[in-house]
XYZ file of C-alpha atoms in Angstrom:
652
model
C -27.234 3.531 3.845
C -28.380 0.835 6.293
C -26.477 -1.670 8.375
C -27.810 -5.078 7.854
C -28.365 -7.817 10.292
C -28.015 -11.451 8.903
C -30.655 -13.986 10.227
C -29.956 -17.559 9.054
C -32.481 -20.252 10.085
C -31.683 -24.011 9.419
C -34.416 -26.293 9.112
C -34.080 -29.957 9.067
C -36.625 -31.820 7.156
C -37.205 -35.691 7.075
C -36.540 -37.605 3.960
C -37.324 -41.168 3.467
C -36.169 -42.516 0.027
C -32.834 -40.573 -0.562
C -29.485 -42.295 0.155
C -27.861 -38.698 0.223
C -29.119 -35.390 1.432
C -30.390 -32.298 -0.185
C -29.719 -28.752 0.936
C -32.252 -25.824 0.176
C -30.986 -22.277 0.480
C -33.401 -19.302 0.382
C -31.732 -15.900 0.153
C -33.667 -12.235 0.853
C -32.707 -8.883 1.287
C -34.953 -6.536 3.265
C -37.599 -9.308 2.699
C -37.392 -9.548 -1.112
C -36.052 -12.644 -2.980
C -32.371 -12.167 -3.841
C -31.939 -13.389 -7.400
C -28.541 -14.368 -9.161
C -26.791 -14.756 -5.522
C -24.094 -17.295 -5.372
C -23.925 -19.657 -2.362
C -20.920 -21.856 -2.021
C -21.092 -24.959 0.019
C -17.597 -26.551 0.387
C -16.269 -26.742 -3.195
C -19.803 -26.678 -4.878
C -21.485 -23.542 -5.867
C -25.249 -22.866 -6.688
C -26.968 -19.523 -7.713
C -30.357 -18.408 -6.602
C -33.421 -18.177 -8.754
C -36.229 -15.545 -9.039
C -37.608 -16.697 -5.636
C -34.094 -16.493 -3.872
C -33.939 -20.264 -4.007
C -30.955 -22.403 -4.758
C -30.530 -26.251 -4.338
C -27.499 -28.442 -3.638
C -28.463 -32.181 -4.478
C -27.124 -35.467 -3.464
C -24.783 -34.035 -0.789
C -22.702 -36.431 0.860
C -22.879 -36.755 4.746
C -20.124 -34.358 6.125
C -19.671 -31.004 7.690
C -19.722 -28.078 5.172
C -19.030 -24.520 5.431
C -21.822 -22.390 3.954
C -20.512 -19.150 2.345
C -21.874 -16.183 0.644
C -20.001 -14.714 -2.478
C -20.217 -10.984 -3.182
C -18.262 -8.891 -5.643
C -15.907 -12.046 -6.095
C -15.050 -12.013 -2.477
C -16.058 -14.999 -0.320
C -17.650 -14.498 3.286
C -17.876 -17.500 5.550
C -21.213 -17.860 7.329
C -21.375 -21.011 9.315
C -20.764 -24.676 9.357
C -23.685 -27.083 8.646
C -23.600 -30.748 9.438
C -25.278 -32.827 6.698
C -26.732 -36.033 7.614
C -27.700 -39.061 5.178
C -31.415 -39.205 4.380
C -32.189 -35.945 6.038
C -32.627 -32.740 3.879
C -31.818 -29.293 5.255
C -33.153 -25.693 4.546
C -31.306 -22.368 5.190
C -33.185 -19.037 5.179
C -30.654 -16.236 4.722
C -32.418 -12.959 5.423
C -30.816 -9.482 5.495
C -32.733 -6.963 7.423
C -32.181 -3.197 7.675
C -32.329 -2.099 11.425
C -29.233 0.144 12.170
C -27.722 3.030 10.441
C -25.025 3.156 7.682
C -22.942 0.346 6.246
C -21.556 0.234 2.787
C -23.397 -2.192 0.671
C -20.224 -3.636 -1.106
C -19.190 -5.337 1.919
C -22.549 -7.135 2.647
C -21.541 -9.639 5.447
C -18.810 -7.889 7.132
C -20.917 -6.389 9.889
C -23.592 -8.930 10.311
C -24.308 -10.775 13.322
C -25.167 -14.375 12.567
C -27.580 -16.881 13.950
C -28.158 -20.328 12.976
C -31.413 -21.726 14.467
C -32.059 -25.360 14.411
C -35.740 -26.429 14.253
C -36.697 -30.160 15.618
C -37.899 -32.025 12.469
C -41.622 -32.826 12.348
C -43.528 -35.479 10.359
C -46.634 -34.772 8.240
C -48.931 -37.205 10.033
C -52.210 -37.144 11.689
C -55.836 -36.131 10.889
C -55.873 -33.239 8.275
C -57.453 -29.942 7.848
C -57.550 -27.446 4.916
C -55.801 -24.150 4.959
C -56.838 -21.666 2.297
C -54.961 -18.469 1.862
C -55.978 -15.615 -0.545
C -53.204 -13.476 -1.571
C -53.939 -9.747 -2.570
C -51.842 -6.674 -3.413
C -51.878 -4.319 -0.215
C -52.456 -1.311 -2.345
C -54.291 -2.196 -5.747
C -56.105 -5.201 -4.091
C -55.217 -7.248 -7.190
C -54.748 -10.865 -6.877
C -51.115 -12.176 -6.654
C -50.401 -15.218 -8.431
C -47.472 -17.464 -8.641
C -46.200 -16.774 -5.026
C -44.277 -19.473 -3.284
C -45.260 -20.848 0.221
C -42.631 -22.454 2.508
C -43.734 -24.258 5.702
C -41.036 -23.921 8.518
C -39.928 -27.446 9.741
C -41.712 -29.395 6.952
C -40.608 -30.301 3.517
C -43.670 -28.842 1.991
C -44.376 -25.930 -0.344
C -47.177 -24.678 -2.277
C -48.092 -21.979 -4.933
C -50.864 -19.414 -5.489
C -52.887 -20.073 -8.613
C -54.396 -17.629 -11.163
C -56.906 -16.291 -8.633
C -54.336 -15.761 -5.929
C -55.654 -18.782 -3.933
C -53.512 -21.436 -1.905
C -55.401 -24.364 -0.830
C -53.240 -26.919 0.992
C -54.388 -30.223 2.768
C -52.137 -30.617 5.767
C -52.214 -32.309 9.233
C -53.863 -30.230 11.934
C -51.291 -28.190 14.052
C -49.616 -24.775 14.321
C -47.609 -23.557 11.216
C -45.000 -20.883 10.518
C -45.351 -19.789 6.799
C -43.066 -17.919 4.441
C -44.652 -16.346 1.308
C -42.060 -15.379 -1.448
C -42.833 -13.595 -4.535
C -39.908 -11.949 -6.761
C -42.040 -8.667 -6.842
C -43.167 -8.498 -3.099
C -41.596 -8.204 0.265
C -41.441 -11.617 1.848
C -44.436 -12.095 4.296
C -43.964 -14.467 7.329
C -47.071 -15.936 8.838
C -46.799 -17.109 12.496
C -48.764 -19.511 14.482
C -51.457 -20.348 11.798
C -53.731 -22.951 13.257
C -55.092 -25.790 11.110
C -58.063 -27.616 12.630
C -59.037 -31.269 11.578
C -61.807 -31.743 9.207
C -62.121 -27.817 8.870
C -61.118 -25.160 6.541
C -59.055 -22.380 8.060
C -59.293 -19.237 5.485
C -57.374 -16.061 5.564
C -56.615 -13.164 3.268
C -53.021 -12.030 3.118
C -51.808 -8.571 1.755
C -48.591 -8.350 0.172
C -46.553 -5.131 -0.173
C -44.689 -4.640 -3.357
C -40.916 -4.229 -3.209
C -40.586 -0.612 -4.767
C -43.132 0.586 -1.911
C -41.279 -1.027 1.102
C -37.657 -0.337 0.360
C -36.277 2.876 1.740
C -34.095 4.958 -0.571
C -30.380 4.713 -0.288
C -27.256 5.190 -2.241
C -25.230 2.136 -3.539
C -21.551 2.726 -3.286
C -19.102 0.860 -5.697
C -16.164 -0.635 -3.750
C -13.255 1.451 -2.963
C -10.206 0.043 -4.509
C -6.901 1.237 -3.344
C -5.064 2.752 -6.340
C -7.579 2.088 -8.980
C -8.073 4.497 -11.825
C -11.470 5.332 -10.592
C -10.129 6.307 -7.213
C -7.311 8.412 -8.681
C -9.715 10.239 -11.015
C -11.958 10.918 -7.843
C -9.018 12.372 -6.076
C -8.018 14.442 -9.016
C -11.541 15.724 -9.332
C -11.814 16.664 -5.595
C -8.470 18.511 -5.417
C -8.742 22.263 -5.478
C -4.831 22.586 -6.346
C -2.753 22.200 -9.562
C -1.262 18.819 -9.610
C -1.021 15.154 -10.987
C -2.161 11.885 -9.218
C -0.959 8.554 -10.313
C -2.504 5.192 -8.842
C -1.259 1.671 -8.593
C -3.227 0.677 -11.685
C -1.221 3.281 -13.809
C 2.019 1.872 -12.318
C 1.009 -1.767 -13.437
C -0.068 -0.742 -16.970
C 3.201 1.429 -17.576
C 5.524 -1.018 -15.927
C 7.059 1.472 -13.675
C 9.360 -0.264 -10.974
C 9.841 2.834 -8.614
C 8.318 6.105 -7.744
C 11.167 7.854 -9.611
C 10.290 6.081 -12.929
C 6.669 6.854 -12.763
C 7.292 10.508 -12.242
C 9.253 10.817 -15.421
C 5.925 10.945 -17.212
C 4.444 13.849 -15.080
C 4.352 17.290 -16.766
C 6.556 19.845 -15.018
C 8.626 17.360 -13.189
C 12.267 16.778 -13.831
C 14.525 14.066 -12.537
C 18.123 14.370 -11.875
C 20.431 11.291 -11.894
C 16.947 9.401 -12.216
C 16.197 9.803 -8.598
C 15.921 13.388 -7.336
C 12.831 15.416 -8.310
C 12.742 19.036 -9.565
C 9.143 20.286 -9.797
C 8.724 23.146 -12.204
C 12.362 23.586 -12.694
C 13.011 24.588 -9.023
C 16.110 23.010 -7.403
C 15.945 20.145 -4.706
C 15.803 22.381 -1.787
C 12.210 23.596 -3.005
C 10.845 20.241 -3.316
C 9.114 18.324 -0.462
C 8.725 14.731 -0.179
C 6.081 13.294 2.127
C 5.484 9.658 3.001
C 1.836 9.107 4.047
C 1.583 12.714 4.745
C 4.542 12.946 7.060
C 8.202 14.335 6.101
C 10.769 11.947 4.978
C 14.464 12.903 5.766
C 17.242 12.637 3.328
C 19.688 9.968 3.630
C 22.355 12.637 3.295
C 21.871 14.833 6.438
C 23.560 17.885 4.685
C 20.611 17.993 2.058
C 16.981 17.995 2.028
C 16.831 15.953 -1.289
C 15.213 12.317 -1.070
C 16.232 9.665 -3.770
C 12.870 8.487 -5.084
C 14.184 5.394 -6.404
C 13.964 3.789 -2.950
C 10.178 3.564 -3.339
C 8.903 0.493 -5.141
C 5.610 0.932 -7.015
C 4.639 -2.559 -5.785
C 3.528 -1.289 -2.421
C 2.415 2.100 -3.384
C -1.220 3.125 -3.363
C -0.741 6.362 -5.293
C 1.699 9.316 -5.974
C 0.350 12.871 -5.691
C 2.429 15.750 -7.302
C 1.324 19.065 -6.015
C 2.678 22.056 -7.817
C 0.792 24.642 -5.637
C 0.482 25.313 -1.930
C -2.439 23.952 0.203
C -3.167 24.185 3.981
C -2.774 20.566 4.418
C 0.997 20.700 3.432
C 3.850 21.402 5.843
C 5.274 24.835 6.320
C 8.486 23.858 4.561
C 6.727 23.819 1.275
C 8.967 25.652 -0.976
C 7.307 25.235 -4.528
C 6.446 21.728 -5.203
C 5.547 18.451 -3.123
C 5.485 14.735 -3.775
C 3.141 12.640 -1.517
C 3.777 9.089 -1.425
C 0.876 6.898 -0.048
C 1.716 3.099 0.588
C -0.664 0.367 0.547
C -1.951 -0.722 3.979
C -3.921 -3.948 2.889
C -3.238 -5.051 -0.669
C -6.101 -5.532 -2.990
C -4.949 -9.096 -3.818
C -5.325 -12.034 -1.325
C -1.688 -12.793 -1.645
C 1.168 -12.265 -4.200
C 4.828 -12.617 -4.536
C 6.810 -11.182 -7.469
C 10.140 -10.545 -8.126
C 12.655 -8.911 -10.672
C 16.396 -9.607 -11.565
C 18.108 -7.128 -13.676
C 21.397 -6.164 -15.303
C 22.514 -2.724 -16.272
C 24.867 -1.946 -19.098
C 26.351 1.397 -19.904
C 29.147 2.891 -21.921
C 31.761 2.141 -19.199
C 30.940 -1.452 -18.845
C 34.032 -3.787 -19.923
C 36.340 -0.793 -19.552
C 39.173 -0.453 -16.933
C 38.956 2.167 -14.093
C 40.883 3.306 -11.253
C 39.742 1.947 -7.877
C 41.044 2.275 -4.342
C 41.245 -1.106 -2.864
C 40.720 0.084 0.813
C 38.611 3.252 0.414
C 35.955 1.819 3.125
C 38.712 1.418 5.782
C 38.313 4.352 8.459
C 40.717 6.317 10.248
C 42.486 4.712 13.347
C 40.238 5.066 16.355
C 43.055 6.588 18.540
C 43.428 9.308 15.923
C 39.661 10.081 15.781
C 39.373 10.229 19.461
C 42.285 12.884 19.607
C 40.422 15.083 17.089
C 36.906 14.447 18.805
C 35.440 18.025 19.327
C 37.330 19.620 16.408
C 40.569 19.589 18.409
C 43.763 19.613 16.418
C 46.847 17.775 17.510
C 49.302 18.625 14.601
C 50.521 21.681 15.891
C 49.439 21.226 19.766
C 52.139 21.436 22.500
C 49.975 18.598 24.393
C 52.080 16.072 22.436
C 55.516 15.308 22.263
C 57.701 15.112 18.834
C 57.795 11.148 19.399
C 53.947 11.055 19.740
C 53.509 12.887 16.817
C 55.755 10.811 14.597
C 53.974 7.788 15.887
C 50.455 9.246 14.976
C 51.903 10.260 11.499
C 53.150 6.742 11.098
C 49.670 5.456 11.934
C 48.106 7.535 9.464
C 50.455 6.415 6.672
C 50.181 2.694 7.362
C 46.624 2.076 8.513
C 45.497 1.232 4.988
C 46.760 0.941 1.458
C 46.620 4.122 -0.528
C 47.373 2.612 -4.066
C 44.843 2.743 -6.818
C 44.724 -0.344 -9.149
C 42.854 -1.008 -12.318
C 39.708 -2.935 -12.395
C 37.188 -3.998 -15.047
C 33.858 -2.397 -14.696
C 31.080 -5.161 -14.412
C 27.434 -4.662 -15.238
C 25.113 -3.496 -12.557
C 22.844 -5.927 -10.842
C 19.703 -5.653 -9.190
C 17.152 -8.036 -7.480
C 13.896 -7.013 -5.953
C 11.099 -9.275 -4.170
C 7.752 -7.924 -3.370
C 4.821 -9.842 -1.487
C 1.667 -9.132 0.093
C -1.246 -10.899 1.930
C -4.605 -9.733 3.067
C -7.019 -11.445 5.302
C -10.673 -11.097 6.046
C -12.829 -12.411 8.678
C -16.524 -13.178 8.883
C -16.898 -10.286 11.465
C -15.541 -7.788 8.843
C -12.141 -7.150 10.088
C -9.639 -6.971 7.363
C -6.017 -6.937 7.847
C -2.764 -7.488 5.794
C 0.645 -6.308 4.774
C 2.637 -5.457 1.633
C 6.496 -5.309 1.424
C 9.409 -5.197 -0.703
C 13.279 -5.848 -0.424
C 15.732 -5.011 -2.910
C 19.553 -4.885 -3.647
C 21.243 -3.249 -6.267
C 24.828 -2.214 -7.631
C 25.926 0.098 -10.279
C 29.285 1.259 -11.735
C 30.344 4.036 -13.774
C 33.521 5.748 -15.194
C 33.581 9.619 -15.782
C 36.547 10.955 -17.710
C 37.012 14.745 -18.182
C 39.725 17.368 -18.751
C 40.360 20.294 -16.467
C 41.942 23.581 -17.863
C 42.779 26.699 -16.352
C 41.391 29.968 -17.802
C 42.379 33.672 -17.363
C 40.348 36.695 -17.848
C 42.190 39.681 -19.403
C 41.580 43.391 -18.394
C 39.657 43.792 -21.756
C 37.460 40.895 -20.828
C 38.750 38.431 -23.235
C 39.267 34.689 -21.969
C 42.395 33.123 -22.436
C 43.598 29.324 -21.900
C 46.066 29.275 -18.869
C 48.908 26.878 -18.390
C 47.460 24.031 -16.309
C 45.787 20.940 -18.145
C 44.798 17.695 -16.387
C 43.139 14.857 -17.506
C 41.097 12.839 -14.878
C 39.324 9.480 -14.499
C 36.577 9.082 -11.729
C 35.319 5.540 -11.038
C 32.028 5.402 -8.990
C 30.786 2.201 -7.383
C 27.629 2.098 -5.804
C 25.751 -0.444 -3.734
C 22.482 -0.312 -2.136
C 19.847 -2.406 -0.323
C 16.714 -1.772 1.569
C 13.164 -2.413 2.189
C 9.777 -0.926 2.834
C 6.889 -2.868 4.816
C 3.530 -1.780 5.509
C 0.953 -3.444 8.050
C -2.672 -2.238 7.990
C -5.856 -3.259 9.899
C -9.507 -1.986 8.772
C -12.815 -2.625 9.643
C -16.315 -1.459 8.173
C -17.043 1.235 10.657
C -14.404 3.682 9.367
C -11.659 2.680 11.685
C -8.272 1.916 10.084
C -4.447 1.941 11.165
C -1.402 1.440 9.287
C 2.234 0.898 10.233
C 5.036 1.778 7.769
C 8.829 1.062 8.297
C 11.476 1.886 5.630
C 15.164 0.936 5.778
C 17.770 2.182 3.288
C 21.636 1.752 3.172
C 23.781 2.944 0.343
C 27.521 3.102 -0.036
C 29.453 5.127 -2.741
C 33.013 4.396 -3.390
C 34.628 7.110 -5.488
C 38.396 7.040 -6.812
C 39.700 10.029 -8.932
C 42.756 9.741 -10.470
C 44.405 12.319 -12.693
C 47.683 13.674 -14.493
C 48.225 17.313 -14.392
C 50.636 19.280 -16.235
C 51.529 22.859 -14.604
C 53.130 25.185 -16.863
C 53.648 28.309 -14.648
C 56.924 29.763 -13.485
C 57.865 26.180 -12.771
C 56.637 23.237 -15.010
C 55.639 20.436 -12.938
C 53.816 17.023 -13.532
C 51.461 15.975 -10.943
C 49.553 12.842 -10.209
C 46.548 13.706 -8.093
C 44.473 10.988 -6.145
C 41.193 11.387 -4.447
C 39.741 8.563 -2.385
C 36.315 8.771 -1.052
C 33.808 6.440 0.545
C 30.567 7.145 2.186
C 27.862 5.160 3.855
C 24.339 6.480 4.170
C 21.575 4.920 6.140
C 17.957 5.924 7.001
C 15.625 4.156 9.314
C 11.905 5.284 9.251
C 8.930 4.258 11.450
C 5.468 5.554 10.817
C 2.015 4.976 12.572
C -0.723 6.504 10.970
C -4.470 6.115 11.049
C -8.048 7.179 10.224
C -10.841 6.972 12.858
C -14.507 7.865 12.226
C -16.741 9.029 15.030
C -20.478 8.370 14.506
C -23.015 10.544 16.212
C -25.987 9.050 14.318
C -29.155 11.166 13.846
C -28.756 13.047 17.287
C -26.872 15.791 15.343
C -29.323 16.321 12.752
C -27.029 15.858 9.708
C -24.623 18.512 11.086
C -21.124 16.673 11.970
C -22.822 13.214 11.800
C -19.474 11.787 11.226
C -16.132 13.176 12.508
C -13.154 11.925 10.744
C -9.848 12.007 12.471
C -6.734 11.614 10.468
C -3.448 11.257 12.562
C 0.099 10.079 12.095
C 3.191 9.705 14.076
C 6.929 9.270 12.825
C 10.324 8.682 14.077
C 13.321 8.822 11.652
C 17.007 8.640 11.762
C 19.500 9.384 8.881
C 23.156 8.653 9.058
C 25.911 9.817 6.946
C 29.509 8.297 7.531
C 32.672 8.885 5.733
C 35.182 6.763 7.530
C 38.347 8.396 5.810
C 38.563 10.315 2.618
C 42.070 11.018 1.355
C 43.709 13.268 -1.100
C 47.388 13.220 -1.971
C 49.830 14.325 -4.858
C 52.844 12.604 -6.370
C 55.353 14.842 -8.418
C 57.346 13.798 -11.141
C 61.064 14.328 -10.740
C 62.282 13.712 -14.318
C 62.270 15.751 -17.504
C 59.000 17.443 -17.182
C 59.227 18.889 -20.716
C 59.034 15.508 -22.279
C 55.710 14.313 -23.540
C 53.763 11.445 -21.679
C 54.035 8.640 -20.953
C 56.126 9.290 -17.828
C 58.470 6.925 -15.956
C 56.392 5.844 -12.927
C 59.402 5.292 -11.021
C 60.540 8.976 -10.974
C 57.084 10.123 -9.103
C 57.404 10.572 -5.530
C 55.100 11.714 -2.874
C 55.077 15.508 -2.613
C 55.672 16.228 1.236
C 55.320 19.840 0.837
C 51.641 19.605 0.645
C 50.230 17.643 3.442
C 48.153 14.576 2.745
C 44.437 15.501 3.585
C 42.487 13.063 5.745
C 38.817 13.785 6.356
C 36.423 11.691 8.596
C 32.809 12.538 8.906
C 29.962 11.171 11.185
C 26.767 12.900 10.795
C 23.204 11.859 12.403
C 19.835 13.679 11.582
C 17.027 12.605 14.214
C 13.502 13.720 13.115
C 10.153 13.350 14.955
C 7.177 14.425 13.106
C 3.344 14.056 13.585
C -0.022 15.277 12.384
C -3.561 15.352 13.312
C -6.666 16.628 11.487
C -10.390 16.675 11.962
C -12.836 16.747 9.097
C -16.067 17.775 10.086
C -18.980 16.929 7.431
C -22.330 18.723 7.332
C -25.345 19.262 4.896
C -26.349 22.541 3.912
C -28.932 23.197 1.191
C -29.105 19.385 0.239
C -25.385 19.333 -0.533
C -22.546 17.664 1.401
C -20.090 20.085 2.804
C -17.262 19.759 5.354
C -14.802 21.541 7.379
C -11.375 20.463 7.911
C -8.744 21.597 10.600
C -5.472 20.176 11.516
């Protein structure tokens, strides 16, 4: 394909009778009249006819931006000053002269030049200009061709014999000859002498002879169904690809919900992916080709409900290994590609949701201060896995003070609380920009907040295995209630810059914060050698946070014709990533209360007869984990042509 240069000539023509001005626009591509081309002047739009000609009539005196509309996209050309009683002409000519541009972005790489020509009046002694228009190959006469005289409000047409005869003042003229089926011919410095006839034969070349062969490419739309099928056809592995267009049609709100419709993929807890039945440790999640750490540093699993579909270009599920995947591939990979520059010029969308389940409206046991951490002095004493409980470094008085601090730093009581519906709110926005020089840039982002609550009730029993292999029920039976409260918020934003020469760069940042508050309360009856009734309480709180920063890009190096179709264009795909994941459990607590009444009676039991069981120490657990990951990639795609087929090598 050919890069095109835009040449725009502005001609100012005198008019003596109009109160308002007219604007005439002529559009050519490779010298051929371009029909059905939309030209916009301010708020007015006109379409070119078969001669590439469009007209704006009775235009008020003002400064207007003249624009060219291609594929429903508007490209600014230049501002033109329209003056009353003075008509203007614009010649818009697209000329092939340098290699390779995609035709779906016709004006992005064009240099632009508005040349103003001094107005001339048609006055003085006249002569006759006679032109005979013939086909350069068949020598047939060319009729119904249009002639335009640069700098003058004058036009003429060839008759049935291909003859154009014009009576005009003597002088030197530049003439453009236009015909729908022929390449535009420009005659320069044609001299007309007074009272004489200037005759000349002009050969016109047919369009189908003059135009070079090239391939017209359709616009590449991120996430479109066509782009998705193209990727699937090019893939040499077993997998599935889903694009933004499919997300929109199916109403998927997150990557997790979209993957539910992919065969061979199972979601656990509506967010963790299992591919072909393999567990979470065998599944790899990539964001723009780079690894994503788990918000829980103890696991590899990545929750996919944190990726909203509003900013995703596509999802690629790969069920077999390929060389472009990282070495930790264990059986399946999900690659999430974000949008760099959204297709839409600008958009804002939002969702508000409420979630109800079987626990909504019920009462569950909740610890009122589960998020309160252990006293700092206690944490510092145990730093480095040191123990002070049996240490001789502390006096008995100090130990009692520390024990008092542990017993009083928070409330350990549980209280009943009505479970409310889950709430969620999400806002997505994006904006794309395009300059007349062809540079495109934009961003797409999403922020969200979500809460959920649930109660899980279950019974625990002890079972014993007899020597003969039979299973008998043991003596311990416990009824438990586990209340889970979850809150999370986060966001994902991508910024992209792209031009028409194969150079693009994208910055992506992701933030996730999730808290889980869990209270488990149960009543257990132990009927062993000593029958006991025990209240067991387990209070847990965790906060997980992940920050991720990515810089990725694709750069094309053009070597032109010097390589003789071997490695003409080298594509470099690269990426850098820094990610930090934290897991903080400020103070998980487990304790038991034993019943000191008649344990043989049936419940309910008298709460005043339960006392803290001191023979079994209260368990305090404080955890701080941080996982820092640095990742990077670089690959080179080297195309070449062999046996008239396009091939490539890729290394990375």
